[in-house]
Amino acid sequence: MIPVAEPYLSEHDIALVNEALRSGWISSAGKFLDLFEERWSAYCDMPFGIAVSNGSVALDVAVGLLDLQPGDEVIMPTFTIISPAQSIVRAGGVPVLVDSDPSNLQMDVTQIEGKITGRTKAILVVHIYGHPADMDPILEIARKYGLKIIEDAAEVHGAEYKGKRCGSFGDISTFSFYANKLVTTGEGGMVLVRTPELAERARSLRNLCFQKQQRFLHDELGFNFRLTNVQAAMGVGQIERIEEIVARKRAIAAAYHTLLGGLPTITLQREETWAKNVYWVYALLIEESTGLTAAQLSSRLREHGIETRPFFLGMHQQPAFHRMGLFHGESYPVAERLALQGLYIPSGLTLSDSQITQVADAVKVCLS
Ligand SMILES: Cc1ncc(COP(=O)(O)O)c(C=O)c1O
């Protein structure tokens, strides 16, 4: 099987992990944690980084920093992983959904303003599949209505919007360093913020809200969302070579564009003129005229030894939210089509050029 993604760790990354292990600093303090936070926040052009144990809890912290009151609303795309929506719900808020822009799979910015009410507190932008969302109109709306912006940048390490890195636009941004991400710490995440006050609060939420003066007196309920020094060591080396990692992901995408471009049966992932796509995944949308759904193409590709993953299923289609009374009767046709017709093919950092050809040939055979 050619896996959809396989992590690549260099000898240098492994040496740094060994150094962390040998140092005895194996829990949530140590020089690699400091370095990881400093270097990732600097890379993303944000002043403060707070490392956490995964990208989902990074969103719990980020949404926690909004201080939502019950019923406060946060606008977000329906087409995403469940993490941002569940963070809003768990904080007592209400996710308010918008559909996707079919041309680039990002949240449809033309739908945002119509969703604003007196309860709207923030826009939670999720950059999808390596490509940035169209930030300028989002920033303009946020300014006009006094809304906060959280960027979920889990899938866009190193991606740029008009020459500026994703994760540097919001009041708060979050990242995942899961094994399929461009930079990985196995499991891991980070919250980036602009002010020392938010940084201190995020650190406190990450660490059970222990207090400096009286450790076991708690003013607020927090979490244990700490990352370990050993995990951070794995990430430090990758930040040093992130441009190489981004270049390889873009080269894999360019090879697929050449091999699969022009087929009338599929639409390939594109790059808007204002975007630098890092192609976290390589996504395909299958035309209905083929008579095939993504699930059917996926099982055909599996017979050829090729692993795929389906696209997200929209938040408005989730039974867990329906049972809470959310999104009943809501319909987002673009996201619904993406969920039926979209999948992504192998594009991990260990994929060889001959495997890229093998995958592309198999896609052509399965579509013919
Ligand atoms: C957009 C987005 N947000 C959040 C997450 C959650 O990250 P984690 O798996 O580290 O919890 C992911 C995971 O892939 C993601 O794609």
Short mmCIF file of C-alpha atoms and ligand atoms in Angstrom, two decimals:
data_model
loop_
_atom_site.label_atom_id
_atom_site.label_comp_id
_atom_site.label_asym_id
_atom_site.label_seq_id
_atom_site.Cartn_x
_atom_site.Cartn_y
_atom_site.Cartn_z
CA MET A 1 0.00 0.00 0.00
CA ILE A 2 1.23 3.50 -0.77
CA PRO A 3 0.14 5.44 2.33
CA VAL A 4 -1.65 8.73 2.03
CA ALA A 5 0.98 10.32 4.25
CA GLU A 6 4.04 9.04 6.06
CA PRO A 7 6.13 11.24 8.37
CA TYR A 8 9.79 11.83 7.61
CA LEU A 9 12.25 12.45 10.44
CA SER A 10 15.90 13.25 9.63
CA GLU A 11 18.87 11.91 11.61
CA HIS A 12 19.21 15.43 13.04
CA ASP A 13 15.60 15.37 14.33
CA ILE A 14 16.25 11.98 15.95
CA ALA A 15 19.50 13.25 17.51
CA LEU A 16 17.61 16.17 19.07
CA VAL A 17 15.01 13.76 20.50
CA ASN A 18 17.84 11.66 21.95
CA GLU A 19 19.40 14.77 23.46
CA ALA A 20 16.06 15.61 25.11
CA LEU A 21 15.73 12.08 26.47
CA ARG A 22 19.29 12.06 27.83
CA SER A 23 18.85 15.48 29.44
CA GLY A 24 16.21 14.10 31.81
CA TRP A 25 13.79 16.89 30.78
CA ILE A 26 11.12 14.56 29.48
CA SER A 27 7.96 16.27 30.70
CA SER A 28 6.63 19.73 29.99
CA ALA A 29 9.67 21.92 30.68
CA GLY A 30 13.03 22.13 28.96
CA LYS A 31 15.03 23.97 26.37
CA PHE A 32 13.37 22.35 23.34
CA LEU A 33 9.93 23.53 24.41
CA ASP A 34 11.23 27.09 24.69
CA LEU A 35 12.99 26.81 21.33
CA PHE A 36 9.96 25.27 19.65
CA GLU A 37 7.63 28.03 20.87
CA GLU A 38 10.13 30.79 19.99
CA ARG A 39 10.97 29.48 16.55
CA TRP A 40 7.46 28.57 15.44
CA SER A 41 5.98 31.90 16.57
CA ALA A 42 8.87 33.74 14.85
CA TYR A 43 8.36 31.72 11.67
CA CYS A 44 4.66 32.64 11.71
CA ASP A 45 5.38 36.25 12.57
CA MET A 46 3.46 36.24 15.86
CA PRO A 47 5.02 37.38 19.14
CA PHE A 48 3.95 34.55 21.50
CA GLY A 49 3.69 30.77 21.11
CA ILE A 50 2.14 28.36 23.62
CA ALA A 51 2.81 24.71 22.79
CA VAL A 52 0.01 22.27 23.61
CA SER A 53 -0.61 18.56 23.21
CA ASN A 54 -2.53 18.64 19.90
CA GLY A 55 -4.32 20.90 17.42
CA SER A 56 -7.78 20.17 18.82
CA VAL A 57 -6.95 21.38 22.31
CA ALA A 58 -5.12 24.37 20.78
CA LEU A 59 -8.60 25.34 19.57
CA ASP A 60 -10.07 24.73 23.04
CA VAL A 61 -7.54 27.20 24.44
CA ALA A 62 -8.05 29.69 21.58
CA VAL A 63 -11.85 29.65 21.96
CA GLY A 64 -11.40 29.76 25.76
CA LEU A 65 -9.58 33.06 25.31
CA LEU A 66 -12.71 34.56 23.70
CA ASP A 67 -14.64 34.33 27.02
CA LEU A 68 -17.86 33.37 25.25
CA GLN A 69 -21.11 33.73 27.15
CA PRO A 70 -23.76 31.03 26.61
CA GLY A 71 -25.33 31.57 23.20
CA ASP A 72 -22.54 33.73 21.77
CA GLU A 73 -21.96 32.95 18.12
CA VAL A 74 -18.80 32.20 16.16
CA ILE A 75 -18.89 32.06 12.36
CA MET A 76 -16.91 29.23 10.76
CA PRO A 77 -16.92 27.03 7.64
CA THR A 78 -19.06 23.90 7.66
CA PHE A 79 -16.41 22.09 5.57
CA THR A 80 -13.72 21.24 8.12
CA ILE A 81 -12.68 18.75 10.78
CA ILE A 82 -14.92 18.67 13.86
CA SER A 83 -12.32 20.21 16.23
CA PRO A 84 -13.16 23.94 15.81
CA ALA A 85 -16.92 23.38 16.02
CA GLN A 86 -16.67 21.22 19.14
CA SER A 87 -14.39 23.76 20.82
CA ILE A 88 -17.04 26.46 20.30
CA VAL A 89 -19.83 24.19 21.57
CA ARG A 90 -17.84 23.08 24.63
CA ALA A 91 -17.16 26.72 25.49
CA GLY A 92 -20.92 27.38 25.53
CA GLY A 93 -20.99 29.08 22.13
CA VAL A 94 -22.90 28.40 18.94
CA PRO A 95 -21.07 27.68 15.68
CA VAL A 96 -22.70 29.54 12.79
CA LEU A 97 -21.81 27.96 9.49
CA VAL A 98 -20.97 29.17 6.01
CA ASP A 99 -20.55 27.11 2.84
CA SER A 100 -17.35 26.67 0.81
CA ASP A 101 -16.11 28.51 -2.24
CA PRO A 102 -16.09 25.79 -4.91
CA SER A 103 -13.09 27.29 -6.68
CA ASN A 104 -10.62 26.91 -3.81
CA LEU A 105 -12.49 24.90 -1.08
CA GLN A 106 -12.06 27.74 1.46
CA MET A 107 -14.90 29.35 3.42
CA ASP A 108 -17.15 31.40 1.14
CA VAL A 109 -16.38 34.90 2.33
CA THR A 110 -19.44 36.33 0.56
CA GLN A 111 -21.68 34.48 3.03
CA ILE A 112 -20.10 35.79 6.24
CA GLU A 113 -21.70 39.21 6.59
CA GLY A 114 -25.22 37.78 6.20
CA LYS A 115 -24.60 35.51 9.20
CA ILE A 116 -23.68 38.28 11.64
CA THR A 117 -26.13 38.92 14.50
CA GLY A 118 -25.98 40.81 17.77
CA ARG A 119 -24.49 37.65 19.35
CA THR A 120 -21.59 37.22 16.90
CA LYS A 121 -18.25 37.43 18.71
CA ALA A 122 -15.70 36.01 16.30
CA ILE A 123 -14.90 34.46 12.95
CA LEU A 124 -13.02 31.18 13.15
CA VAL A 125 -11.22 30.83 9.82
CA VAL A 126 -10.05 27.33 8.92
CA HIS A 127 -7.51 27.27 6.10
CA ILE A 128 -8.27 24.07 4.18
CA TYR A 129 -5.93 21.46 2.63
CA GLY A 130 -2.80 23.63 2.44
CA HIS A 131 -4.40 26.67 0.78
CA PRO A 132 -5.17 29.95 2.58
CA ALA A 133 -8.64 31.39 2.99
CA ASP A 134 -9.27 34.77 1.34
CA MET A 135 -8.24 36.85 4.36
CA ASP A 136 -8.71 40.47 3.21
CA PRO A 137 -12.54 40.42 3.08
CA ILE A 138 -12.60 38.49 6.38
CA LEU A 139 -10.34 41.04 8.09
CA GLU A 140 -12.47 43.87 6.69
CA ILE A 141 -15.70 42.35 8.06
CA ALA A 142 -14.05 41.70 11.44
CA ARG A 143 -12.93 45.34 11.61
CA LYS A 144 -16.36 46.63 10.57
CA TYR A 145 -18.24 44.62 13.24
CA GLY A 146 -15.57 44.52 15.95
CA LEU A 147 -15.16 40.73 15.79
CA LYS A 148 -12.16 38.67 16.90
CA ILE A 149 -10.45 36.35 14.43
CA ILE A 150 -9.11 32.90 15.22
CA GLU A 151 -7.17 31.22 12.43
CA ASP A 152 -7.04 27.45 12.50
CA ALA A 153 -3.80 27.01 10.57
CA ALA A 154 -3.35 23.28 11.29
CA GLU A 155 -3.20 22.42 7.59
CA VAL A 156 -1.19 25.36 6.26
CA HIS A 157 2.30 25.34 7.79
CA GLY A 158 4.27 27.80 5.64
CA ALA A 159 1.36 28.76 3.35
CA GLU A 160 1.00 32.42 2.43
CA TYR A 161 -1.77 34.87 1.64
CA LYS A 162 -0.51 37.83 -0.42
CA GLY A 163 3.04 37.11 0.76
CA LYS A 164 2.19 36.87 4.48
CA ARG A 165 2.19 33.59 6.40
CA CYS A 166 -1.04 31.92 7.44
CA GLY A 167 -1.39 32.09 11.20
CA SER A 168 -0.22 35.71 11.29
CA PHE A 169 -3.56 37.39 10.49
CA GLY A 170 -5.77 36.54 13.45
CA ASP A 171 -5.89 37.72 17.05
CA ILE A 172 -5.16 34.08 17.83
CA SER A 173 -4.00 31.25 15.59
CA THR A 174 -3.72 27.53 16.18
CA PHE A 175 -1.67 24.70 14.71
CA SER A 176 -1.55 20.91 14.78
CA PHE A 177 1.69 18.95 14.58
CA TYR A 178 0.08 15.54 14.07
CA ALA A 179 2.14 13.00 12.10
CA ASN A 180 0.55 13.91 8.76
CA LYS A 181 1.36 17.63 9.06
CA LEU A 182 4.31 19.38 7.34
CA VAL A 183 6.00 19.81 10.72
CA THR A 184 5.20 17.03 13.16
CA THR A 185 5.84 16.23 16.80
CA GLY A 186 3.82 13.00 16.60
CA GLU A 187 0.99 14.60 18.52
CA GLY A 188 1.24 18.29 19.27
CA GLY A 189 -0.15 21.74 18.71
CA MET A 190 0.43 25.42 19.31
CA VAL A 191 -1.54 28.56 20.04
CA LEU A 192 -0.11 31.88 18.80
CA VAL A 193 -1.26 35.18 20.26
CA ARG A 194 -0.33 38.85 19.95
CA THR A 195 -0.39 40.14 23.54
CA PRO A 196 1.48 39.13 26.72
CA GLU A 197 -1.85 39.06 28.58
CA LEU A 198 -3.37 36.48 26.22
CA ALA A 199 -0.13 34.50 26.27
CA GLU A 200 -0.18 34.31 30.06
CA ARG A 201 -3.84 33.29 30.12
CA ALA A 202 -3.26 30.62 27.45
CA ARG A 203 -0.31 29.24 29.45
CA SER A 204 -2.48 29.16 32.52
CA LEU A 205 -5.34 27.34 30.71
CA ARG A 206 -2.79 24.82 29.38
CA ASN A 207 -1.53 24.10 32.87
CA LEU A 208 -4.60 23.60 35.10
CA CYS A 209 -4.68 27.33 35.96
CA PHE A 210 -2.13 26.87 38.73
CA GLN A 211 -1.30 30.27 40.19
CA LYS A 212 2.13 31.76 40.64
CA GLN A 213 1.59 33.03 44.20
CA GLN A 214 -0.43 30.14 45.57
CA ARG A 215 -0.10 27.12 43.32
CA PHE A 216 -3.10 25.14 44.49
CA LEU A 217 -5.57 28.02 44.58
CA HIS A 218 -7.62 28.16 41.38
CA ASP A 219 -9.50 31.18 40.07
CA GLU A 220 -10.47 29.43 36.87
CA LEU A 221 -10.72 25.85 35.59
CA GLY A 222 -7.98 24.88 33.17
CA PHE A 223 -6.69 21.75 31.48
CA ASN A 224 -3.58 19.64 31.29
CA PHE A 225 -2.78 20.31 27.63
CA ARG A 226 1.00 20.34 28.05
CA LEU A 227 3.40 19.21 25.30
CA THR A 228 6.60 17.38 26.32
CA ASN A 229 10.17 18.54 25.77
CA VAL A 230 10.83 15.28 23.88
CA GLN A 231 8.02 16.02 21.41
CA ALA A 232 9.18 19.62 21.02
CA ALA A 233 12.71 18.39 20.20
CA MET A 234 11.28 16.50 17.21
CA GLY A 235 9.75 19.74 15.91
CA VAL A 236 12.75 22.04 16.40
CA GLY A 237 14.84 20.39 13.68
CA GLN A 238 11.95 20.44 11.20
CA ILE A 239 11.46 24.18 11.61
CA GLU A 240 15.11 24.59 10.52
CA ARG A 241 14.31 22.86 7.22
CA ILE A 242 10.71 23.89 6.70
CA GLU A 243 11.44 25.61 3.38
CA GLU A 244 12.76 22.27 2.09
CA ILE A 245 9.61 20.52 3.35
CA VAL A 246 7.33 23.09 1.68
CA ALA A 247 9.34 22.83 -1.56
CA ARG A 248 8.95 19.05 -1.61
CA LYS A 249 5.18 19.25 -1.02
CA ARG A 250 4.88 21.78 -3.86
CA ALA A 251 7.03 19.58 -6.12
CA ILE A 252 4.78 16.58 -5.45
CA ALA A 253 1.76 18.71 -6.36
CA ALA A 254 3.45 20.03 -9.51
CA ALA A 255 4.20 16.45 -10.61
CA TYR A 256 0.55 15.43 -10.07
CA HIS A 257 -0.62 18.56 -11.95
CA THR A 258 1.50 17.50 -14.93
CA LEU A 259 0.39 13.86 -14.83
CA LEU A 260 -3.31 14.43 -14.11
CA GLY A 261 -3.95 17.91 -15.56
CA GLY A 262 -6.44 18.14 -18.39
CA LEU A 263 -8.47 15.05 -17.44
CA PRO A 264 -12.16 15.97 -17.92
CA THR A 265 -13.17 13.55 -15.15
CA ILE A 266 -11.51 15.33 -12.21
CA THR A 267 -10.82 18.82 -10.91
CA LEU A 268 -7.42 19.27 -9.32
CA GLN A 269 -6.52 21.44 -6.37
CA ARG A 270 -5.55 24.89 -7.54
CA GLU A 271 -3.66 27.88 -6.26
CA GLU A 272 -5.28 31.30 -6.33
CA THR A 273 -3.09 34.15 -7.64
CA TRP A 274 -2.97 35.59 -4.12
CA ALA A 275 -1.98 32.30 -2.48
CA LYS A 276 1.00 30.10 -1.82
CA ASN A 277 -0.49 26.63 -1.41
CA VAL A 278 1.66 24.15 0.53
CA TYR A 279 -0.52 21.24 -0.65
CA TRP A 280 -0.84 19.65 2.78
CA VAL A 281 -2.84 17.03 0.88
CA TYR A 282 -3.32 16.53 -2.83
CA ALA A 283 -7.05 16.76 -3.36
CA LEU A 284 -9.18 15.60 -6.29
CA LEU A 285 -12.82 16.31 -7.05
CA ILE A 286 -14.49 13.69 -9.24
CA GLU A 287 -17.02 14.86 -11.81
CA GLU A 288 -20.49 13.36 -11.36
CA SER A 289 -20.50 12.53 -15.09
CA THR A 290 -18.13 9.64 -14.32
CA GLY A 291 -20.92 8.00 -12.31
CA LEU A 292 -18.37 7.55 -9.53
CA THR A 293 -18.38 8.87 -6.00
CA ALA A 294 -15.20 9.46 -4.04
CA ALA A 295 -15.92 6.33 -1.95
CA GLN A 296 -16.11 4.22 -5.13
CA LEU A 297 -12.89 5.65 -6.58
CA SER A 298 -11.22 5.12 -3.21
CA SER A 299 -12.08 1.41 -3.15
CA ARG A 300 -10.87 1.00 -6.75
CA LEU A 301 -7.58 2.70 -5.86
CA ARG A 302 -7.23 0.47 -2.80
CA GLU A 303 -7.28 -2.53 -5.16
CA HIS A 304 -4.28 -0.92 -6.89
CA GLY A 305 -2.46 -0.61 -3.55
CA ILE A 306 -3.15 3.10 -3.12
CA GLU A 307 -4.52 4.59 0.06
CA THR A 308 -6.79 7.65 -0.05
CA ARG A 309 -8.83 9.70 2.41
CA PRO A 310 -12.31 11.14 1.89
CA PHE A 311 -12.96 14.87 2.14
CA PHE A 312 -14.53 16.30 5.30
CA LEU A 313 -18.22 15.78 6.00
CA GLY A 314 -19.76 19.17 6.84
CA MET A 315 -20.53 20.13 10.42
CA HIS A 316 -24.22 20.53 9.49
CA GLN A 317 -24.29 16.81 8.62
CA GLN A 318 -23.03 15.60 12.02
CA PRO A 319 -25.48 13.60 14.17
CA ALA A 320 -23.59 14.67 17.30
CA PHE A 321 -24.57 18.29 16.63
CA HIS A 322 -28.11 17.43 15.48
CA ARG A 323 -28.71 15.77 18.86
CA MET A 324 -27.77 19.10 20.48
CA GLY A 325 -30.36 20.88 18.36
CA LEU A 326 -27.80 22.44 16.05
CA PHE A 327 -27.96 22.91 12.25
CA HIS A 328 -31.37 21.22 11.74
CA GLY A 329 -32.60 21.77 8.18
CA GLU A 330 -29.44 23.64 7.18
CA SER A 331 -28.03 22.88 3.77
CA TYR A 332 -24.67 23.85 2.27
CA PRO A 333 -24.67 22.47 -1.27
CA VAL A 334 -21.00 23.06 -2.07
CA ALA A 335 -19.77 21.30 1.07
CA GLU A 336 -22.24 18.46 0.47
CA ARG A 337 -20.87 17.95 -3.03
CA LEU A 338 -17.28 18.08 -1.77
CA ALA A 339 -18.05 15.40 0.82
CA LEU A 340 -19.48 13.08 -1.85
CA GLN A 341 -17.05 13.69 -4.68
CA GLY A 342 -13.74 14.63 -3.02
CA LEU A 343 -10.78 12.59 -1.87
CA TYR A 344 -7.06 13.00 -1.50
CA ILE A 345 -4.28 10.81 -2.79
CA PRO A 346 -0.80 10.05 -1.35
CA SER A 347 1.44 13.10 -0.96
CA GLY A 348 3.58 12.39 2.11
CA LEU A 349 7.20 13.46 2.39
CA THR A 350 8.51 9.91 1.85
CA LEU A 351 6.66 9.50 -1.47
CA SER A 352 9.12 8.81 -4.31
CA ASP A 353 8.84 10.19 -7.84
CA SER A 354 8.13 6.72 -9.20
CA GLN A 355 5.32 6.29 -6.65
CA ILE A 356 3.81 9.59 -7.83
CA THR A 357 3.72 8.18 -11.38
CA GLN A 358 2.27 4.90 -10.08
CA VAL A 359 -0.50 6.75 -8.22
CA ALA A 360 -1.33 9.00 -11.20
CA ASP A 361 -1.44 6.00 -13.57
CA ALA A 362 -3.77 4.17 -11.20
CA VAL A 363 -6.07 7.21 -10.93
CA LYS A 364 -6.31 7.36 -14.73
CA VAL A 365 -7.05 3.62 -14.99
CA CYS A 366 -9.69 3.76 -12.24
CA LEU A 367 -11.43 6.72 -13.87
CA SER A 368 -11.50 5.24 -17.38
C1 LIG B 1 -8.07 22.16 10.35
C2 LIG B 1 -7.72 21.28 11.50
N1 LIG B 1 -7.93 21.72 12.74
C3 LIG B 1 -7.64 20.97 13.82
C4 LIG B 1 -7.11 19.72 13.68
C5 LIG B 1 -6.88 18.89 14.91
O1 LIG B 1 -5.55 18.63 15.13
P1 LIG B 1 -5.11 17.38 16.03
O2 LIG B 1 -5.32 16.16 15.20
O3 LIG B 1 -3.67 17.65 16.31
O4 LIG B 1 -5.96 17.39 17.24
C6 LIG B 1 -6.85 19.20 12.40
C7 LIG B 1 -6.27 17.87 12.24
O5 LIG B 1 -5.93 17.42 11.18
C8 LIG B 1 -7.18 20.00 11.28
O6 LIG B 1 -7.00 19.54 10.04
#
